[in-house]
């Protein structure tokens, strides 16, 4: 059993068995994270470039920690410090990164498809760490890992609530969970639900109470105000009143429902503080699991690099 | 199955051999108190469990047992196309100052044991580590030897020794293949489960 591609560009390209392989492998790396010495020599001598054109703290830190725990050498190119701001094209930047002879490029970019562009034009393994409003596969994988530790995917009802339109996390999660046999409902105001989202394999509703009814997993998403040029919402307060996840509204979900959020949180907007800090919240567990899942992805893709070289 | 295969041990002789190893452990250490058996995945694990059971019958104490997956410590990862499927390492006791008996089915090049030693050292600092192997087939590539050997089987380098265990393979026997069977072929690729 192995991954078919040497890149991780999106959940769309993964088969259910490949998703299971990544999640199973992550179990082993979760154990490494509980040790006193949280480091294994597995990717010694491999180089990873973390190429983050869009600001990110938690995803980049999570990747960096995963790389360090596998003994890979990591360097960071970030938007503020990169030549990108000086007018260089993506292709030129990519060529320069490739001249450093890395084994992996982890890319976060504001344009959908940027990782795919790099995958076609460079010789190393590309990992998509979020491209525009398209996909964020490692986030969906870590969410799936967190869910699977508590409940099997088959027949699970998952509600994803919030700014679906701008959310690559929502897209990747809908794709992954529907592939694994879960029932997914996305919920948000009409302006923040992209038309045709059902084609990804989910149901869509504008009624929060309907989405939460008997949900086993509730995922709240942040309003990405920085991507909104205006006109999407009458006011943030009204949004919070209609779509904010409160303890009272959560009562419609199953008694053992878990609450997830990819971060960063806007307390009192998409999620009430008491829910984010409550017993059902697995938000911080998601962060911890992210490192193990990213280690698993790097480990499995590293095998694929060698396969290409041997072929 | 291609090539010739010979059965070099049956269930009875394997049981006697394992019992002898248990007696040797007891002879050397007087008691099993304080000993911990760590099986190397995959077939070291049931062997370690059986030894723990035998020692319990002989001495009245069942030593602690643990499981070690060495794949993250292999020295050939950059040569393998498909990285081996990882399983969990489970060491449910404190390693610092512990007395560890590593258990594996076949000792061949010694590289697996080298990886196991590195893996154990990352988890703690045992007082000492000894090695039990069920079969020693020779052809060492690193200076490693076993403290307890079930059976020495002289082999050619191209041959394959297969230890089959009731718990995983449905039967207890040791086979010597002139050409590797398919399971062992995939083991060379590190793809075994």
PDB file of C-alpha atoms in Angstrom, chain B residues 6-193:
ATOM      1  CA  UNK B   6      12.603 -27.269   3.291  1.00  0.00           C
ATOM      2  CA  UNK B   7      10.985 -27.405   6.702  1.00  0.00           C
ATOM      3  CA  UNK B   8      13.838 -27.163   9.191  1.00  0.00           C
ATOM      4  CA  UNK B   9      11.772 -26.984  12.394  1.00  0.00           C
ATOM      5  CA  UNK B  10       8.279 -28.166  13.330  1.00  0.00           C
ATOM      6  CA  UNK B  11       5.950 -27.051  16.107  1.00  0.00           C
ATOM      7  CA  UNK B  12       7.374 -29.528  18.660  1.00  0.00           C
ATOM      8  CA  UNK B  13      10.996 -28.590  18.143  1.00  0.00           C
ATOM      9  CA  UNK B  14      10.077 -24.895  18.210  1.00  0.00           C
ATOM     10  CA  UNK B  15       8.300 -25.337  21.545  1.00  0.00           C
ATOM     11  CA  UNK B  16      11.318 -27.179  23.013  1.00  0.00           C
ATOM     12  CA  UNK B  17      13.680 -24.496  21.717  1.00  0.00           C
ATOM     13  CA  UNK B  18      11.644 -21.666  23.179  1.00  0.00           C
ATOM     14  CA  UNK B  19      11.474 -23.508  26.501  1.00  0.00           C
ATOM     15  CA  UNK B  20      15.273 -23.893  26.469  1.00  0.00           C
ATOM     16  CA  UNK B  21      15.716 -20.153  25.868  1.00  0.00           C
ATOM     17  CA  UNK B  22      13.405 -19.443  28.832  1.00  0.00           C
ATOM     18  CA  UNK B  23      15.545 -21.737  31.027  1.00  0.00           C
ATOM     19  CA  UNK B  24      18.731 -20.047  29.824  1.00  0.00           C
ATOM     20  CA  UNK B  25      17.313 -16.619  30.668  1.00  0.00           C
ATOM     21  CA  UNK B  26      16.455 -17.842  34.148  1.00  0.00           C
ATOM     22  CA  UNK B  27      19.820 -19.549  34.587  1.00  0.00           C
ATOM     23  CA  UNK B  28      21.660 -16.344  33.713  1.00  0.00           C
ATOM     24  CA  UNK B  29      19.477 -13.922  35.681  1.00  0.00           C
ATOM     25  CA  UNK B  30      18.305 -16.170  38.586  1.00  0.00           C
ATOM     26  CA  UNK B  31      14.888 -14.442  38.529  1.00  0.00           C
ATOM     27  CA  UNK B  32      12.805 -12.678  35.918  1.00  0.00           C
ATOM     28  CA  UNK B  33      11.897  -9.875  38.315  1.00  0.00           C
ATOM     29  CA  UNK B  34      13.010  -6.607  36.782  1.00  0.00           C
ATOM     30  CA  UNK B  35      13.391  -8.074  33.285  1.00  0.00           C
ATOM     31  CA  UNK B  36      11.355  -6.706  30.396  1.00  0.00           C
ATOM     32  CA  UNK B  37      10.937  -8.434  27.025  1.00  0.00           C
ATOM     33  CA  UNK B  38      10.654  -6.199  23.965  1.00  0.00           C
ATOM     34  CA  UNK B  39       9.519  -7.855  20.734  1.00  0.00           C
ATOM     35  CA  UNK B  40      10.505  -6.375  17.397  1.00  0.00           C
ATOM     36  CA  UNK B  41       7.567  -6.125  15.007  1.00  0.00           C
ATOM     37  CA  UNK B  42       6.261  -8.287  13.529  1.00  0.00           C
ATOM     38  CA  UNK B  43       7.289 -11.800  14.611  1.00  0.00           C
ATOM     39  CA  UNK B  44       9.366 -10.804  17.603  1.00  0.00           C
ATOM     40  CA  UNK B  45       6.114  -9.758  19.290  1.00  0.00           C
ATOM     41  CA  UNK B  46       4.397 -13.154  19.644  1.00  0.00           C
ATOM     42  CA  UNK B  47       7.764 -14.738  20.468  1.00  0.00           C
ATOM     43  CA  UNK B  48       8.285 -12.261  23.332  1.00  0.00           C
ATOM     44  CA  UNK B  49       4.775 -12.944  24.612  1.00  0.00           C
ATOM     45  CA  UNK B  50       5.333 -16.719  24.562  1.00  0.00           C
ATOM     46  CA  UNK B  51       8.640 -16.328  26.385  1.00  0.00           C
ATOM     47  CA  UNK B  52       6.939 -14.160  29.006  1.00  0.00           C
ATOM     48  CA  UNK B  53       4.335 -16.900  29.505  1.00  0.00           C
ATOM     49  CA  UNK B  54       7.017 -19.600  29.870  1.00  0.00           C
ATOM     50  CA  UNK B  55       8.978 -17.501  32.353  1.00  0.00           C
ATOM     51  CA  UNK B  56       5.815 -16.961  34.352  1.00  0.00           C
ATOM     52  CA  UNK B  57       5.335 -20.749  34.614  1.00  0.00           C
ATOM     53  CA  UNK B  58       8.963 -21.290  35.647  1.00  0.00           C
ATOM     54  CA  UNK B  59       9.482 -18.400  38.036  1.00  0.00           C
ATOM     55  CA  UNK B  60       6.053 -17.205  39.080  1.00  0.00           C
ATOM     56  CA  UNK B  61       6.625 -13.729  37.688  1.00  0.00           C
ATOM     57  CA  UNK B  62       5.548 -12.558  34.282  1.00  0.00           C
ATOM     58  CA  UNK B  63       8.089 -10.091  32.917  1.00  0.00           C
ATOM     59  CA  UNK B  64       6.775  -6.894  31.365  1.00  0.00           C
ATOM     60  CA  UNK B  65       6.492  -6.929  27.590  1.00  0.00           C
ATOM     61  CA  UNK B  66       6.719  -4.202  24.994  1.00  0.00           C
ATOM     62  CA  UNK B  67       6.557  -3.783  21.224  1.00  0.00           C
ATOM     63  CA  UNK B  68       9.074  -1.963  19.061  1.00  0.00           C
ATOM     64  CA  UNK B  69       8.524  -0.833  15.450  1.00  0.00           C
ATOM     65  CA  UNK B  70      11.953  -0.127  13.984  1.00  0.00           C
ATOM     66  CA  UNK B  71      10.891   1.286  10.641  1.00  0.00           C
ATOM     67  CA  UNK B  72      11.603   4.924  11.536  1.00  0.00           C
ATOM     68  CA  UNK B  73      15.188   3.922  12.350  1.00  0.00           C
ATOM     69  CA  UNK B  74      16.020   1.852   9.271  1.00  0.00           C
ATOM     70  CA  UNK B  75      19.221   2.754   7.428  1.00  0.00           C
ATOM     71  CA  UNK B  76      17.782   1.913   4.020  1.00  0.00           C
ATOM     72  CA  UNK B  77      14.767   4.261   3.954  1.00  0.00           C
ATOM     73  CA  UNK B  78      16.298   6.323   1.174  1.00  0.00           C
ATOM     74  CA  UNK B  79      16.664   3.134  -0.901  1.00  0.00           C
ATOM     75  CA  UNK B  80      13.079   1.950  -0.488  1.00  0.00           C
ATOM     76  CA  UNK B  81      10.455   3.080  -2.955  1.00  0.00           C
ATOM     77  CA  UNK B  82       7.496   2.455  -0.672  1.00  0.00           C
ATOM     78  CA  UNK B  83       8.126   3.471   2.858  1.00  0.00           C
ATOM     79  CA  UNK B  84       7.124   0.607   5.134  1.00  0.00           C
ATOM     80  CA  UNK B  85       3.760   0.697   6.818  1.00  0.00           C
ATOM     81  CA  UNK B  86       4.266   2.014  10.326  1.00  0.00           C
ATOM     82  CA  UNK B  87       2.827   0.361  13.397  1.00  0.00           C
ATOM     83  CA  UNK B  88       2.903   1.682  16.901  1.00  0.00           C
ATOM     84  CA  UNK B  89       5.753   1.285  19.328  1.00  0.00           C
ATOM     85  CA  UNK B  90       4.301   0.334  22.709  1.00  0.00           C
ATOM     86  CA  UNK B  91       6.625   0.356  25.687  1.00  0.00           C
ATOM     87  CA  UNK B  92       4.307   0.545  28.709  1.00  0.00           C
ATOM     88  CA  UNK B  93       7.078   0.676  31.321  1.00  0.00           C
ATOM     89  CA  UNK B  94       9.872   3.040  32.315  1.00  0.00           C
ATOM     90  CA  UNK B  95      12.958   2.338  30.178  1.00  0.00           C
ATOM     91  CA  UNK B  96      15.476   4.287  32.254  1.00  0.00           C
ATOM     92  CA  UNK B  97      17.465   1.772  34.283  1.00  0.00           C
ATOM     93  CA  UNK B  98      15.429  -1.187  32.976  1.00  0.00           C
ATOM     94  CA  UNK B  99      16.870  -4.581  31.986  1.00  0.00           C
ATOM     95  CA  UNK B 100      15.787  -5.216  28.424  1.00  0.00           C
ATOM     96  CA  UNK B 101      15.722  -8.469  26.503  1.00  0.00           C
ATOM     97  CA  UNK B 102      15.108  -7.741  22.823  1.00  0.00           C
ATOM     98  CA  UNK B 103      13.351 -10.549  20.934  1.00  0.00           C
ATOM     99  CA  UNK B 104      13.335 -11.108  17.166  1.00  0.00           C
ATOM    100  CA  UNK B 105      12.651 -14.067  14.908  1.00  0.00           C
ATOM    101  CA  UNK B 106      15.641 -14.083  12.530  1.00  0.00           C
ATOM    102  CA  UNK B 107      19.115 -12.558  12.910  1.00  0.00           C
ATOM    103  CA  UNK B 108      20.592 -11.934   9.460  1.00  0.00           C
ATOM    104  CA  UNK B 109      22.572  -8.794   8.557  1.00  0.00           C
ATOM    105  CA  UNK B 110      22.173  -7.306  12.044  1.00  0.00           C
ATOM    106  CA  UNK B 111      20.826  -4.043  10.659  1.00  0.00           C
ATOM    107  CA  UNK B 112      17.382  -4.517  12.189  1.00  0.00           C
ATOM    108  CA  UNK B 113      18.978  -4.912  15.625  1.00  0.00           C
ATOM    109  CA  UNK B 114      21.105  -1.800  15.048  1.00  0.00           C
ATOM    110  CA  UNK B 115      17.901   0.107  14.282  1.00  0.00           C
ATOM    111  CA  UNK B 116      16.162  -1.411  17.317  1.00  0.00           C
ATOM    112  CA  UNK B 117      18.991  -0.308  19.605  1.00  0.00           C
ATOM    113  CA  UNK B 118      18.756   3.254  18.283  1.00  0.00           C
ATOM    114  CA  UNK B 119      14.985   3.185  18.698  1.00  0.00           C
ATOM    115  CA  UNK B 120      15.222   1.964  22.292  1.00  0.00           C
ATOM    116  CA  UNK B 121      17.892   4.512  23.207  1.00  0.00           C
ATOM    117  CA  UNK B 122      15.613   7.322  22.007  1.00  0.00           C
ATOM    118  CA  UNK B 123      12.948   6.127  24.430  1.00  0.00           C
ATOM    119  CA  UNK B 124      15.185   6.004  27.483  1.00  0.00           C
ATOM    120  CA  UNK B 125      18.410   4.677  28.946  1.00  0.00           C
ATOM    121  CA  UNK B 126      18.160   0.985  29.861  1.00  0.00           C
ATOM    122  CA  UNK B 127      20.686  -0.466  32.345  1.00  0.00           C
ATOM    123  CA  UNK B 128      21.521  -3.072  29.720  1.00  0.00           C
ATOM    124  CA  UNK B 129      20.059  -4.741  26.631  1.00  0.00           C
ATOM    125  CA  UNK B 130      20.411  -8.402  25.661  1.00  0.00           C
ATOM    126  CA  UNK B 131      19.245 -10.115  22.499  1.00  0.00           C
ATOM    127  CA  UNK B 132      17.200 -13.277  21.909  1.00  0.00           C
ATOM    128  CA  UNK B 133      16.826 -14.532  18.338  1.00  0.00           C
ATOM    129  CA  UNK B 134      14.926 -17.627  17.355  1.00  0.00           C
ATOM    130  CA  UNK B 135      17.083 -18.294  14.285  1.00  0.00           C
ATOM    131  CA  UNK B 136      20.604 -17.082  13.524  1.00  0.00           C
ATOM    132  CA  UNK B 137      21.258 -17.521   9.815  1.00  0.00           C
ATOM    133  CA  UNK B 138      24.633 -15.753   9.605  1.00  0.00           C
ATOM    134  CA  UNK B 139      25.795 -13.167   7.022  1.00  0.00           C
ATOM    135  CA  UNK B 140      26.234 -10.290   9.470  1.00  0.00           C
ATOM    136  CA  UNK B 141      26.980  -6.838   8.008  1.00  0.00           C
ATOM    137  CA  UNK B 142      27.499  -5.086  11.362  1.00  0.00           C
ATOM    138  CA  UNK B 143      29.246  -6.328  14.525  1.00  0.00           C
ATOM    139  CA  UNK B 144      26.176  -7.604  16.380  1.00  0.00           C
ATOM    140  CA  UNK B 145      25.656 -10.985  18.049  1.00  0.00           C
ATOM    141  CA  UNK B 146      22.821 -12.571  19.977  1.00  0.00           C
ATOM    142  CA  UNK B 147      23.003 -13.554  23.662  1.00  0.00           C
ATOM    143  CA  UNK B 148      20.490 -16.381  23.235  1.00  0.00           C
ATOM    144  CA  UNK B 149      20.015 -18.282  19.965  1.00  0.00           C
ATOM    145  CA  UNK B 150      17.214 -20.750  19.316  1.00  0.00           C
ATOM    146  CA  UNK B 151      18.844 -22.440  16.333  1.00  0.00           C
ATOM    147  CA  UNK B 152      21.797 -21.733  14.089  1.00  0.00           C
ATOM    148  CA  UNK B 153      20.857 -22.409  10.472  1.00  0.00           C
ATOM    149  CA  UNK B 154      23.691 -22.199   7.946  1.00  0.00           C
ATOM    150  CA  UNK B 155      22.354 -20.526   4.796  1.00  0.00           C
ATOM    151  CA  UNK B 156      23.437 -19.153   1.476  1.00  0.00           C
ATOM    152  CA  UNK B 157      22.937 -15.433   1.147  1.00  0.00           C
ATOM    153  CA  UNK B 158      20.269 -15.871  -1.515  1.00  0.00           C
ATOM    154  CA  UNK B 159      18.186 -18.205   0.621  1.00  0.00           C
ATOM    155  CA  UNK B 160      15.378 -17.052   2.870  1.00  0.00           C
ATOM    156  CA  UNK B 161      14.511 -18.202   6.377  1.00  0.00           C
ATOM    157  CA  UNK B 162      10.837 -17.933   7.231  1.00  0.00           C
ATOM    158  CA  UNK B 163       9.713 -18.305  10.837  1.00  0.00           C
ATOM    159  CA  UNK B 164       5.982 -18.940  10.832  1.00  0.00           C
ATOM    160  CA  UNK B 165       4.002 -18.513  14.025  1.00  0.00           C
ATOM    161  CA  UNK B 166       0.584 -19.786  15.017  1.00  0.00           C
ATOM    162  CA  UNK B 167      -0.561 -16.293  16.101  1.00  0.00           C
ATOM    163  CA  UNK B 168       0.147 -14.660  12.744  1.00  0.00           C
ATOM    164  CA  UNK B 169       0.543 -17.419  10.166  1.00  0.00           C
ATOM    165  CA  UNK B 170      -1.700 -20.183  11.505  1.00  0.00           C
ATOM    166  CA  UNK B 171       1.132 -22.689  12.115  1.00  0.00           C
ATOM    167  CA  UNK B 172       4.429 -23.040  13.970  1.00  0.00           C
ATOM    168  CA  UNK B 173       7.276 -23.961  11.636  1.00  0.00           C
ATOM    169  CA  UNK B 174      10.583 -22.720  10.255  1.00  0.00           C
ATOM    170  CA  UNK B 175      11.063 -22.944   6.504  1.00  0.00           C
ATOM    171  CA  UNK B 176      14.207 -22.531   4.434  1.00  0.00           C
ATOM    172  CA  UNK B 177      13.454 -21.294   0.913  1.00  0.00           C
ATOM    173  CA  UNK B 178      15.888 -21.419  -1.974  1.00  0.00           C
ATOM    174  CA  UNK B 179      14.101 -18.435  -3.421  1.00  0.00           C
ATOM    175  CA  UNK B 180      12.243 -15.942  -1.251  1.00  0.00           C
ATOM    176  CA  UNK B 181       8.488 -16.609  -1.039  1.00  0.00           C
ATOM    177  CA  UNK B 182       6.232 -13.694  -1.844  1.00  0.00           C
ATOM    178  CA  UNK B 183       5.725 -12.626   1.776  1.00  0.00           C
ATOM    179  CA  UNK B 184       9.451 -12.483   2.412  1.00  0.00           C
ATOM    180  CA  UNK B 185      10.026 -10.743  -0.878  1.00  0.00           C
ATOM    181  CA  UNK B 186       7.745  -7.985   0.252  1.00  0.00           C
ATOM    182  CA  UNK B 187       9.482  -7.992   3.626  1.00  0.00           C
ATOM    183  CA  UNK B 188      12.709  -7.088   1.832  1.00  0.00           C
ATOM    184  CA  UNK B 189      10.817  -4.073   0.540  1.00  0.00           C
ATOM    185  CA  UNK B 190       9.703  -3.382   4.060  1.00  0.00           C
ATOM    186  CA  UNK B 191       6.061  -3.682   3.145  1.00  0.00           C
ATOM    187  CA  UNK B 192       5.080  -6.411   5.570  1.00  0.00           C
ATOM    188  CA  UNK B 193       2.210  -5.739   7.916  1.00  0.00           C
TER     189      UNK B 193
END
